[in-house]
PDB file of C-alpha atoms in Angstrom:
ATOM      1  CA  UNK A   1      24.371  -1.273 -31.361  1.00 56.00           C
ATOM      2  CA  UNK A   2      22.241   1.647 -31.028  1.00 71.00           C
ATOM      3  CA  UNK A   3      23.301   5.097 -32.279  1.00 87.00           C
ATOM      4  CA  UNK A   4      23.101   8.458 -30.857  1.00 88.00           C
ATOM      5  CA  UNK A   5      19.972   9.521 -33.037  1.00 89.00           C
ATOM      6  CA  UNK A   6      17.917   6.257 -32.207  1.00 92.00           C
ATOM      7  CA  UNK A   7      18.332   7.208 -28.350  1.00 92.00           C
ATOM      8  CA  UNK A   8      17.260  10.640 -29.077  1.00 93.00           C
ATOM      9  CA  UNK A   9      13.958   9.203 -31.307  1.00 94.00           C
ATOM     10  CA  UNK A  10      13.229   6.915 -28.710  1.00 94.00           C
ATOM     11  CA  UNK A  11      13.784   9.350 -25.696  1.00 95.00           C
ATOM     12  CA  UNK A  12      10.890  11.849 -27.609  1.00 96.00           C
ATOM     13  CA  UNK A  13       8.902   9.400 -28.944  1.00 96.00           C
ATOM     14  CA  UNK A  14       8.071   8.031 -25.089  1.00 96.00           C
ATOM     15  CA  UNK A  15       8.297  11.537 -23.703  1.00 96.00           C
ATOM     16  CA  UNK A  16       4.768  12.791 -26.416  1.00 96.00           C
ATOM     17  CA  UNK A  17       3.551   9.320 -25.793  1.00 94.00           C
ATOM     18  CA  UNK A  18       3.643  10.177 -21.947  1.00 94.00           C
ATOM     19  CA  UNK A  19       2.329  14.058 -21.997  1.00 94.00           C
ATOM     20  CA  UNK A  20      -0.739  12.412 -24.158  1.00 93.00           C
ATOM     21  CA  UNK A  21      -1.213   9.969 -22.016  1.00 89.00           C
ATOM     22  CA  UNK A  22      -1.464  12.970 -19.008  1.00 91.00           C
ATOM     23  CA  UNK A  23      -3.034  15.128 -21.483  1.00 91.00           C
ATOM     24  CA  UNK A  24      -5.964  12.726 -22.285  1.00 89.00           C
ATOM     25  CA  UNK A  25      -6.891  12.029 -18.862  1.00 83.00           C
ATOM     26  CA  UNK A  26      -8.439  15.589 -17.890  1.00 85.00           C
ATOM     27  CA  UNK A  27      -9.058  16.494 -21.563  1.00 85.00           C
ATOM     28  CA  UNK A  28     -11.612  13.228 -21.204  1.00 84.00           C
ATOM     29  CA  UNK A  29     -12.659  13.203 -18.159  1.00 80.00           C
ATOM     30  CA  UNK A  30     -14.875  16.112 -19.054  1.00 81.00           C
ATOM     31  CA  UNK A  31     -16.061  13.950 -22.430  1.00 85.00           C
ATOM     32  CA  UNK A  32     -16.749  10.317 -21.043  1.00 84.00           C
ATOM     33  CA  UNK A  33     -18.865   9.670 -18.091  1.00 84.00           C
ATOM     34  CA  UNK A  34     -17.750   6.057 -16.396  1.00 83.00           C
ATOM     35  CA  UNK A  35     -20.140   4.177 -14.354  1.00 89.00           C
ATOM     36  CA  UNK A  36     -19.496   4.038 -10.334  1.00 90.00           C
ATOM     37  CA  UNK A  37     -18.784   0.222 -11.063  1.00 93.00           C
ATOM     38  CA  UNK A  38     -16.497   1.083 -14.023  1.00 90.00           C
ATOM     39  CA  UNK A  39     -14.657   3.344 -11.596  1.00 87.00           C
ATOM     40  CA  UNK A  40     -14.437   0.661  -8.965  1.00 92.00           C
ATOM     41  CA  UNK A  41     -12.903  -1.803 -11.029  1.00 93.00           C
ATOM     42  CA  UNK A  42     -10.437   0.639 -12.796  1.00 88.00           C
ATOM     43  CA  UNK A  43      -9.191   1.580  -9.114  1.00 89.00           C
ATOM     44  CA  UNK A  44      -9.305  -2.325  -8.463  1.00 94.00           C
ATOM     45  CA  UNK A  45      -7.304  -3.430 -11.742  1.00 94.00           C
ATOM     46  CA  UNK A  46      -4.186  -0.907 -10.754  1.00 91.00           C
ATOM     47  CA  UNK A  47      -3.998  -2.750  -7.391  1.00 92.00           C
ATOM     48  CA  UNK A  48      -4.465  -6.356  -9.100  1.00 95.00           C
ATOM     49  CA  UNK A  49      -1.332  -4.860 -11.915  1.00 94.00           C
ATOM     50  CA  UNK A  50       0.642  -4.125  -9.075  1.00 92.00           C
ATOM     51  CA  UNK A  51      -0.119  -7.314  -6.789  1.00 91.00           C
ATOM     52  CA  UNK A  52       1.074  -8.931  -9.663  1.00 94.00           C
ATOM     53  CA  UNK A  53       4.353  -6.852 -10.716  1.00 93.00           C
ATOM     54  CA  UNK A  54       5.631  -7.021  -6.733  1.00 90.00           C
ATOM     55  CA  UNK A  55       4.890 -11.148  -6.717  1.00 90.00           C
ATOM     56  CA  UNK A  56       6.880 -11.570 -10.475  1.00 91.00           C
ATOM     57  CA  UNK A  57       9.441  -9.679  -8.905  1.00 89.00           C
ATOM     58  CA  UNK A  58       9.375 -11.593  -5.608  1.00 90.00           C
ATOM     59  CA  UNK A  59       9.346 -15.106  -6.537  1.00 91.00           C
ATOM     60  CA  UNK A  60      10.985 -15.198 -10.312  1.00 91.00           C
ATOM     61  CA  UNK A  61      14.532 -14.410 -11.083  1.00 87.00           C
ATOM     62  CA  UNK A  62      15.693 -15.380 -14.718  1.00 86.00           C
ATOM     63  CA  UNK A  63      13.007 -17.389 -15.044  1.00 85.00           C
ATOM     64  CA  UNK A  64      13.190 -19.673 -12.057  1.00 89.00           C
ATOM     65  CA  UNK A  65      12.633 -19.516  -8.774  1.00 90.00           C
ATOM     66  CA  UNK A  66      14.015 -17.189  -6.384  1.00 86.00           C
ATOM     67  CA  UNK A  67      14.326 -18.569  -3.771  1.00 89.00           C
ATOM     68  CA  UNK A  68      12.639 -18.245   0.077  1.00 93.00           C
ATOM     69  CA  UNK A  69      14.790 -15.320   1.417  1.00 93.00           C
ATOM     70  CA  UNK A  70      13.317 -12.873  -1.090  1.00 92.00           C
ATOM     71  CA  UNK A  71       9.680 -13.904  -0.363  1.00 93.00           C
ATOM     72  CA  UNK A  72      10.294 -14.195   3.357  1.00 95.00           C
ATOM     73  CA  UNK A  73      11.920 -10.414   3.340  1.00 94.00           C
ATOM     74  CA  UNK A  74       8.862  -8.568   0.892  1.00 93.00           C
ATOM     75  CA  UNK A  75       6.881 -10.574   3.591  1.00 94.00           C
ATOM     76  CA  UNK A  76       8.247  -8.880   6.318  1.00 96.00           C
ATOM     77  CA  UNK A  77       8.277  -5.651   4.911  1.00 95.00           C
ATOM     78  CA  UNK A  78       5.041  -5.409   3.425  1.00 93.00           C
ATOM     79  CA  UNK A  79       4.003  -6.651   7.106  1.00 96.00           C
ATOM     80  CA  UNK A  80       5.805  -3.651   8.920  1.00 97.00           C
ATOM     81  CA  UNK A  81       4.215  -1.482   5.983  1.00 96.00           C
ATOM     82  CA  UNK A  82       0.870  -2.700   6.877  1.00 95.00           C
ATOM     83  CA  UNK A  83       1.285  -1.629  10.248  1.00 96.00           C
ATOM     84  CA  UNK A  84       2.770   1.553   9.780  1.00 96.00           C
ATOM     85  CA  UNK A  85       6.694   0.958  10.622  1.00 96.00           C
ATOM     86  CA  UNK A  86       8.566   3.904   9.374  1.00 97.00           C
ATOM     87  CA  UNK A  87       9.776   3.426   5.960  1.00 97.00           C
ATOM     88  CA  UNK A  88      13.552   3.128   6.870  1.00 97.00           C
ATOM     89  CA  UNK A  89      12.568   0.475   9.512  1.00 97.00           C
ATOM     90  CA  UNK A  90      10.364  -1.432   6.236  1.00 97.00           C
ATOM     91  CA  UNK A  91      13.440  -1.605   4.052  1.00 96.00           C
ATOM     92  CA  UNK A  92      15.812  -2.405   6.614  1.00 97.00           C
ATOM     93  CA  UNK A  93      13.962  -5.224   8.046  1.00 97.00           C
ATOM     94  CA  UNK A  94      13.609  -6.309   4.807  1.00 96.00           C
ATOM     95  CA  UNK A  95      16.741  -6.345   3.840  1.00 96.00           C
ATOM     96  CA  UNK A  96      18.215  -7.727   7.262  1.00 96.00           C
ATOM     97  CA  UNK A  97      15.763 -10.442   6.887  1.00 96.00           C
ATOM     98  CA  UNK A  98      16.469 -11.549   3.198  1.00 94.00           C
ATOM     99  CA  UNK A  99      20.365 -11.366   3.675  1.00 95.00           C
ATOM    100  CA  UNK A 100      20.012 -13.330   7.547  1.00 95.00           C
ATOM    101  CA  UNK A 101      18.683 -15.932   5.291  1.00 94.00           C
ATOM    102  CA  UNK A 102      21.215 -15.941   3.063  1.00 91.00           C
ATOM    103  CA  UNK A 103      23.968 -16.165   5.158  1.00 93.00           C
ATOM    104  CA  UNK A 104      22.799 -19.286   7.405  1.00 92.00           C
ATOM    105  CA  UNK A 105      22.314 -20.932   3.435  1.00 87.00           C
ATOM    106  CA  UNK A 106      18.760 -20.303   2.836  1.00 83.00           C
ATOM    107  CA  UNK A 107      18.250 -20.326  -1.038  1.00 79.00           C
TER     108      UNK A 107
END
């Protein structure tokens, strides 16, 4: 069980850890001089991190498999946010898409 003063440690330890985090960044920008290529591949790696956070999420619930109407509903809204669908119509065809599944018994 936690107690009231390990919430309020945690809660400040994460909030300095943040503003150095956003504090380093311009403080070193100044400092360190990165490589075109370095650059390229730092932009690159956030894209690959999150590539890889929405396709845990996707496919893996508990540890096993989630199923086909979650993939086939990030499919269909990461299609109709490729092509520039307003975001309402992305979520709700998502949504509409995964649950359709799930009601004619698709896992």
């Amino acid at each position: 069980m936690t107690t009231a003063t390990t919430l309020v440690v945690s809660t400040l330890v994460l909030g300095v850890g943040t503003f150095a985090f956003r504090f380093a960044g311009p403080v070193l920008r100044t400092r360190i001089t990165l490589s075109p290529r370095v650059e390229r591949l730092a932009t690159m790696s956030a894209v690959v991190l999150l590539a890889a956070v929405v396709a845990t999420a996707t496919l893996v619930d508990g540890g096993e498999f989630a199923g086909y109407a979650r993939p086939a509903g990030v499919a269909v809204g990461g299609l109709l946010a490729w092509k520039k669908a307003p975001f309402v119509v992305v979520v709700l065809a998502a949504g509409v898409t995964a649950a359709g599944l799930r009601l004619l018994g698709v896992p």
